[in-house]
Amino acid sequence: MIRRKRKDMGGIPTSSMSDVAFLLLVFFLSTTKFDVKKGLGINLPPVSQNAKNKVKINPKNVTKVWIDAEGVITVKTFDSEELVPLNQLETKIRKIVSGNSDMVVSLKTDRKSKYQNMVQALDKLQAAGAEKISLSTN
Amino acid sequence: MAKIKKSNRPEAAIPTASMSDIAFLLILFFMVSTVFVAERGLKVRMPRAAEIQKIPRNHSATIYVDKNGTISIDDMVISIPDVNWVMQKKLADDFNVIACFRTDRNTNYGIMSDILNQLREANALRVSFEAKLKR
Protein backbone atom coordinates (compact mmCIF):
# COMPACT_ATOMS: atom_id res chain seq x y z
CA MET A 1 0.00 0.00 0.00
CA ILE A 2 1.31 3.33 -0.91
CA ARG A 3 0.93 5.86 1.77
CA ARG A 4 0.04 9.26 0.71
CA LYS A 5 2.16 11.84 2.43
CA ARG A 6 0.41 15.00 3.33
CA LYS A 7 2.91 17.79 3.13
CA ASP A 8 2.18 21.30 4.23
CA MET A 9 3.03 23.70 1.54
CA GLY A 10 5.80 25.97 2.85
CA GLY A 11 5.04 29.60 2.22
CA ILE A 12 6.30 33.02 3.07
CA PRO A 13 3.66 35.15 4.68
CA THR A 14 3.22 38.05 2.31
CA SER A 15 0.31 39.79 3.90
CA SER A 16 2.52 42.20 5.83
CA MET A 17 4.73 42.90 2.83
CA SER A 18 2.87 46.08 1.98
CA ASP A 19 3.25 47.29 5.57
CA VAL A 20 7.00 46.87 5.31
CA ALA A 21 7.03 48.58 1.96
CA PHE A 22 5.03 51.53 3.24
CA LEU A 23 7.26 51.79 6.27
CA LEU A 24 10.29 52.05 4.02
CA LEU A 25 8.46 54.52 1.83
CA VAL A 26 7.61 56.75 4.77
CA PHE A 27 11.19 56.54 6.00
CA PHE A 28 12.58 57.68 2.65
CA LEU A 29 9.94 60.35 2.26
CA SER A 30 10.71 61.86 5.62
CA THR A 31 14.48 61.60 5.50
CA THR A 32 15.00 62.82 1.96
CA LYS A 33 16.14 66.39 2.15
CA PHE A 34 16.45 68.22 -1.08
CA ASP A 35 19.28 70.67 -0.92
CA VAL A 36 17.49 73.72 -2.24
CA LYS A 37 19.77 76.62 -2.89
CA LYS A 38 18.32 80.04 -2.39
CA GLY A 39 20.04 83.33 -2.48
CA LEU A 40 20.36 86.88 -3.74
CA GLY A 41 21.44 86.91 -7.36
CA ILE A 42 23.56 89.59 -8.93
CA ASN A 43 25.55 89.99 -12.13
CA LEU A 44 29.07 91.35 -11.85
CA PRO A 45 30.42 93.80 -14.38
CA PRO A 46 33.15 92.39 -16.63
CA VAL A 47 36.72 93.59 -16.16
CA SER A 48 37.38 96.48 -18.48
CA GLN A 49 40.72 96.13 -20.21
CA ASN A 50 40.79 99.56 -21.72
CA ALA A 51 39.43 102.90 -20.84
CA LYS A 52 37.01 102.76 -23.77
CA ASN A 53 34.72 100.39 -21.95
CA LYS A 54 34.28 102.73 -19.07
CA VAL A 55 30.88 104.23 -19.03
CA LYS A 56 30.48 107.66 -17.65
CA ILE A 57 27.51 107.98 -15.40
CA ASN A 58 25.87 111.22 -14.56
CA PRO A 59 26.61 111.80 -10.88
CA LYS A 60 22.95 112.65 -10.43
CA ASN A 61 22.12 109.05 -11.31
CA VAL A 62 24.27 107.53 -8.61
CA THR A 63 23.16 106.77 -5.09
CA LYS A 64 25.89 105.62 -2.76
CA VAL A 65 25.04 103.33 0.09
CA TRP A 66 27.96 103.13 2.44
CA ILE A 67 28.22 100.54 5.19
CA ASP A 68 30.97 101.14 7.70
CA ALA A 69 32.81 98.64 9.89
CA GLU A 70 30.13 98.79 12.56
CA GLY A 71 27.29 98.30 10.10
CA VAL A 72 26.07 101.90 10.12
CA ILE A 73 24.44 102.75 6.80
CA THR A 74 24.83 106.12 5.11
CA VAL A 75 22.90 106.96 1.96
CA LYS A 76 24.57 109.56 -0.20
CA THR A 77 22.79 111.05 -3.19
CA PHE A 78 23.88 113.89 -5.45
CA ASP A 79 22.65 116.55 -3.09
CA SER A 80 22.07 114.88 0.25
CA GLU A 81 23.71 112.61 2.77
CA GLU A 82 22.06 110.98 5.73
CA LEU A 83 22.28 108.07 8.12
CA VAL A 84 19.56 105.53 7.47
CA PRO A 85 18.68 102.64 9.79
CA LEU A 86 18.40 99.27 8.07
CA ASN A 87 14.64 99.01 8.47
CA GLN A 88 14.13 102.33 6.65
CA LEU A 89 16.61 101.64 3.87
CA GLU A 90 14.02 99.98 1.64
CA THR A 91 11.54 102.86 1.64
CA LYS A 92 14.36 105.37 1.22
CA ILE A 93 15.84 103.58 -1.79
CA ARG A 94 12.40 102.93 -3.28
CA LYS A 95 11.72 106.66 -3.22
CA ILE A 96 14.99 107.36 -4.99
CA VAL A 97 14.73 104.55 -7.55
CA SER A 98 11.05 104.83 -8.44
CA GLY A 99 11.45 108.24 -10.06
CA ASN A 100 14.55 107.39 -12.07
CA SER A 101 15.02 104.12 -13.93
CA ASP A 102 18.65 104.95 -14.73
CA MET A 103 19.56 105.22 -11.09
CA VAL A 104 22.60 103.18 -10.12
CA VAL A 105 22.84 102.15 -6.50
CA SER A 106 26.42 101.68 -5.42
CA LEU A 107 26.73 99.51 -2.35
CA LYS A 108 30.06 100.20 -0.75
CA THR A 109 30.99 98.10 2.24
CA ASP A 110 33.93 98.57 4.54
CA ARG A 111 36.47 95.73 4.36
CA LYS A 112 36.12 95.18 8.09
CA SER A 113 32.35 95.16 8.04
CA LYS A 114 30.56 91.87 8.46
CA TYR A 115 29.20 89.99 5.46
CA GLN A 116 25.78 89.89 7.05
CA ASN A 117 25.51 93.69 6.96
CA MET A 118 26.16 93.68 3.25
CA VAL A 119 23.68 90.87 2.52
CA GLN A 120 20.96 92.54 4.56
CA ALA A 121 21.50 95.83 2.75
CA LEU A 122 21.58 94.09 -0.65
CA ASP A 123 18.34 92.36 0.28
CA LYS A 124 16.72 95.71 1.02
CA LEU A 125 18.03 97.22 -2.22
CA GLN A 126 16.58 94.38 -4.27
CA ALA A 127 13.31 94.59 -2.35
CA ALA A 128 13.18 98.30 -3.13
CA GLY A 129 13.33 97.51 -6.84
CA ALA A 130 16.86 98.74 -7.52
CA GLU A 131 17.96 97.01 -10.72
CA LYS A 132 21.37 98.51 -11.21
CA ILE A 133 23.42 97.65 -8.18
CA SER A 134 27.18 97.82 -7.98
CA LEU A 135 29.26 96.33 -5.23
CA SER A 136 32.47 97.88 -4.06
CA THR A 137 34.69 98.31 -1.06
CA ASN A 138 37.18 100.82 0.18
CA MET B 1 -47.91 33.81 -1.81
CA ALA B 2 -45.42 36.56 -1.64
CA LYS B 3 -42.03 35.74 -2.91
CA ILE B 4 -39.02 37.24 -1.27
CA LYS B 5 -36.44 37.99 -3.85
CA LYS B 6 -32.89 37.36 -2.90
CA SER B 7 -30.75 40.18 -4.09
CA ASN B 8 -27.80 38.96 -5.99
CA ARG B 9 -25.52 41.94 -5.52
CA PRO B 10 -21.77 41.37 -5.65
CA GLU B 11 -19.82 42.69 -2.69
CA ALA B 12 -17.83 45.83 -3.37
CA ALA B 13 -14.15 45.39 -2.62
CA ILE B 14 -10.98 47.28 -3.47
CA PRO B 15 -8.33 45.00 -4.87
CA THR B 16 -5.38 45.40 -2.55
CA ALA B 17 -3.17 42.71 -3.95
CA SER B 18 -1.11 45.11 -6.04
CA MET B 19 -0.77 47.70 -3.26
CA SER B 20 2.68 46.49 -2.27
CA ASP B 21 3.80 46.63 -5.88
CA ILE B 22 2.85 50.29 -6.01
CA ALA B 23 4.59 50.98 -2.71
CA PHE B 24 7.77 49.29 -3.87
CA LEU B 25 7.63 51.22 -7.10
CA LEU B 26 7.46 54.48 -5.15
CA ILE B 27 10.32 53.40 -2.90
CA LEU B 28 12.46 52.56 -5.88
CA PHE B 29 11.64 55.91 -7.43
CA PHE B 30 12.67 57.82 -4.31
CA MET B 31 15.77 55.72 -3.80
CA VAL B 32 16.90 56.32 -7.36
CA SER B 33 16.03 60.00 -7.53
CA THR B 34 17.45 60.98 -4.16
CA VAL B 35 20.79 62.65 -4.53
CA PHE B 36 22.78 63.01 -1.38
CA VAL B 37 24.97 66.03 -1.15
CA ALA B 38 28.47 64.77 -1.63
CA GLU B 39 30.18 68.05 -0.85
CA ARG B 40 30.98 68.46 2.79
CA GLY B 41 31.92 72.09 2.66
CA LEU B 42 32.78 74.24 5.62
CA LYS B 43 30.70 75.00 8.66
CA VAL B 44 28.96 78.27 8.04
CA ARG B 45 26.04 80.16 9.49
CA MET B 46 24.39 81.82 6.57
CA PRO B 47 22.89 85.29 6.75
CA ARG B 48 19.17 85.84 6.50
CA ALA B 49 17.35 87.69 3.76
CA ALA B 50 13.80 88.08 2.51
CA GLU B 51 14.12 88.60 -1.23
CA ILE B 52 15.75 85.29 -2.04
CA GLN B 53 15.26 83.36 -5.25
CA LYS B 54 15.92 79.77 -6.14
CA ILE B 55 19.25 79.02 -7.71
CA PRO B 56 19.29 76.36 -10.42
CA ARG B 57 21.28 73.50 -8.91
CA ASN B 58 22.75 72.18 -12.11
CA HIS B 59 24.53 75.45 -12.90
CA SER B 60 25.75 76.30 -9.46
CA ALA B 61 29.27 76.14 -8.12
CA THR B 62 29.38 76.59 -4.38
CA ILE B 63 32.10 78.65 -2.79
CA TYR B 64 32.32 78.17 0.96
CA VAL B 65 33.87 80.94 3.02
CA ASP B 66 33.90 80.49 6.77
CA LYS B 67 34.32 83.15 9.42
CA ASN B 68 38.10 82.67 9.57
CA GLY B 69 38.34 83.42 5.88
CA THR B 70 38.99 79.86 4.71
CA ILE B 71 37.80 79.40 1.15
CA SER B 72 36.69 76.02 -0.13
CA ILE B 73 35.49 75.01 -3.57
CA ASP B 74 34.63 71.33 -4.21
CA ASP B 75 36.06 70.46 -0.79
CA MET B 76 39.41 71.92 -1.79
CA VAL B 77 40.74 74.63 0.44
CA ILE B 78 42.24 77.29 -1.79
CA SER B 79 43.72 80.73 -1.45
CA ILE B 80 42.19 83.88 -2.91
CA PRO B 81 44.40 84.13 -6.04
CA ASP B 82 43.54 80.50 -6.94
CA VAL B 83 39.83 81.29 -7.16
CA ASN B 84 40.50 82.73 -10.61
CA TRP B 85 41.67 79.54 -12.32
CA VAL B 86 39.32 77.25 -10.42
CA MET B 87 36.37 79.30 -11.61
CA GLN B 88 37.80 79.51 -15.12
CA LYS B 89 37.85 75.72 -15.17
CA LYS B 90 34.25 75.63 -13.96
CA LEU B 91 33.29 78.16 -16.59
CA ALA B 92 34.88 75.99 -19.29
CA ASP B 93 32.69 73.06 -18.17
CA ASP B 94 29.52 75.08 -17.92
CA PHE B 95 29.15 78.44 -19.59
CA ASN B 96 26.20 79.41 -17.42
CA VAL B 97 27.85 78.65 -14.12
CA ILE B 98 26.60 80.62 -11.12
CA ALA B 99 29.02 81.17 -8.27
CA CYS B 100 27.06 80.61 -5.07
CA PHE B 101 28.54 82.02 -1.94
CA ARG B 102 27.96 80.10 1.24
CA THR B 103 29.61 82.58 3.48
CA ASP B 104 29.44 82.84 7.23
CA ARG B 105 27.54 85.90 8.36
CA ASN B 106 30.47 87.08 10.46
CA THR B 107 33.06 86.99 7.69
CA ASN B 108 34.79 90.26 6.94
CA TYR B 109 33.55 91.75 3.70
CA GLY B 110 37.11 92.41 2.54
CA ILE B 111 37.66 88.73 1.74
CA MET B 112 34.40 88.60 -0.17
CA SER B 113 35.40 91.65 -2.16
CA ASP B 114 38.71 90.02 -3.09
CA ILE B 115 36.93 86.85 -4.22
CA LEU B 116 34.44 88.90 -6.23
CA ASN B 117 37.33 90.59 -8.00
CA GLN B 118 38.81 87.18 -8.77
CA LEU B 119 35.46 86.07 -10.20
CA ARG B 120 35.36 89.13 -12.40
CA GLU B 121 38.80 88.35 -13.71
CA ALA B 122 37.76 84.75 -14.35
CA ASN B 123 34.74 86.16 -16.19
CA ALA B 124 32.37 84.23 -13.93
CA LEU B 125 29.94 87.07 -13.67
CA ARG B 126 26.81 85.39 -12.39
CA VAL B 127 26.96 85.46 -8.64
CA SER B 128 24.51 84.57 -5.94
CA PHE B 129 24.80 85.17 -2.22
CA GLU B 130 23.11 82.29 -0.50
CA ALA B 131 20.93 83.17 2.44
CA LYS B 132 18.27 81.67 4.61
CA LEU B 133 14.74 82.92 4.40
CA LYS B 134 14.00 85.55 6.98
CA ARG B 135 10.74 84.88 8.77
Short mmCIF file of C-alpha atoms in Angstrom, two decimals, chain B residues 46-100:
data_model
loop_
_atom_site.label_atom_id
_atom_site.label_comp_id
_atom_site.label_asym_id
_atom_site.label_seq_id
_atom_site.Cartn_x
_atom_site.Cartn_y
_atom_site.Cartn_z
CA MET B 46 24.39 81.82 6.57
CA PRO B 47 22.89 85.29 6.75
CA ARG B 48 19.17 85.84 6.50
CA ALA B 49 17.35 87.69 3.76
CA ALA B 50 13.80 88.08 2.51
CA GLU B 51 14.12 88.60 -1.23
CA ILE B 52 15.75 85.29 -2.04
CA GLN B 53 15.26 83.36 -5.25
CA LYS B 54 15.92 79.77 -6.14
CA ILE B 55 19.25 79.02 -7.71
CA PRO B 56 19.29 76.36 -10.42
CA ARG B 57 21.28 73.50 -8.91
CA ASN B 58 22.75 72.18 -12.11
CA HIS B 59 24.53 75.45 -12.90
CA SER B 60 25.75 76.30 -9.46
CA ALA B 61 29.27 76.14 -8.12
CA THR B 62 29.38 76.59 -4.38
CA ILE B 63 32.10 78.65 -2.79
CA TYR B 64 32.32 78.17 0.96
CA VAL B 65 33.87 80.94 3.02
CA ASP B 66 33.90 80.49 6.77
CA LYS B 67 34.32 83.15 9.42
CA ASN B 68 38.10 82.67 9.57
CA GLY B 69 38.34 83.42 5.88
CA THR B 70 38.99 79.86 4.71
CA ILE B 71 37.80 79.40 1.15
CA SER B 72 36.69 76.02 -0.13
CA ILE B 73 35.49 75.01 -3.57
CA ASP B 74 34.63 71.33 -4.21
CA ASP B 75 36.06 70.46 -0.79
CA MET B 76 39.41 71.92 -1.79
CA VAL B 77 40.74 74.63 0.44
CA ILE B 78 42.24 77.29 -1.79
CA SER B 79 43.72 80.73 -1.45
CA ILE B 80 42.19 83.88 -2.91
CA PRO B 81 44.40 84.13 -6.04
CA ASP B 82 43.54 80.50 -6.94
CA VAL B 83 39.83 81.29 -7.16
CA ASN B 84 40.50 82.73 -10.61
CA TRP B 85 41.67 79.54 -12.32
CA VAL B 86 39.32 77.25 -10.42
CA MET B 87 36.37 79.30 -11.61
CA GLN B 88 37.80 79.51 -15.12
CA LYS B 89 37.85 75.72 -15.17
CA LYS B 90 34.25 75.63 -13.96
CA LEU B 91 33.29 78.16 -16.59
CA ALA B 92 34.88 75.99 -19.29
CA ASP B 93 32.69 73.06 -18.17
CA ASP B 94 29.52 75.08 -17.92
CA PHE B 95 29.15 78.44 -19.59
CA ASN B 96 26.20 79.41 -17.42
CA VAL B 97 27.85 78.65 -14.12
CA ILE B 98 26.60 80.62 -11.12
CA ALA B 99 29.02 81.17 -8.27
CA CYS B 100 27.06 80.61 -5.07
#
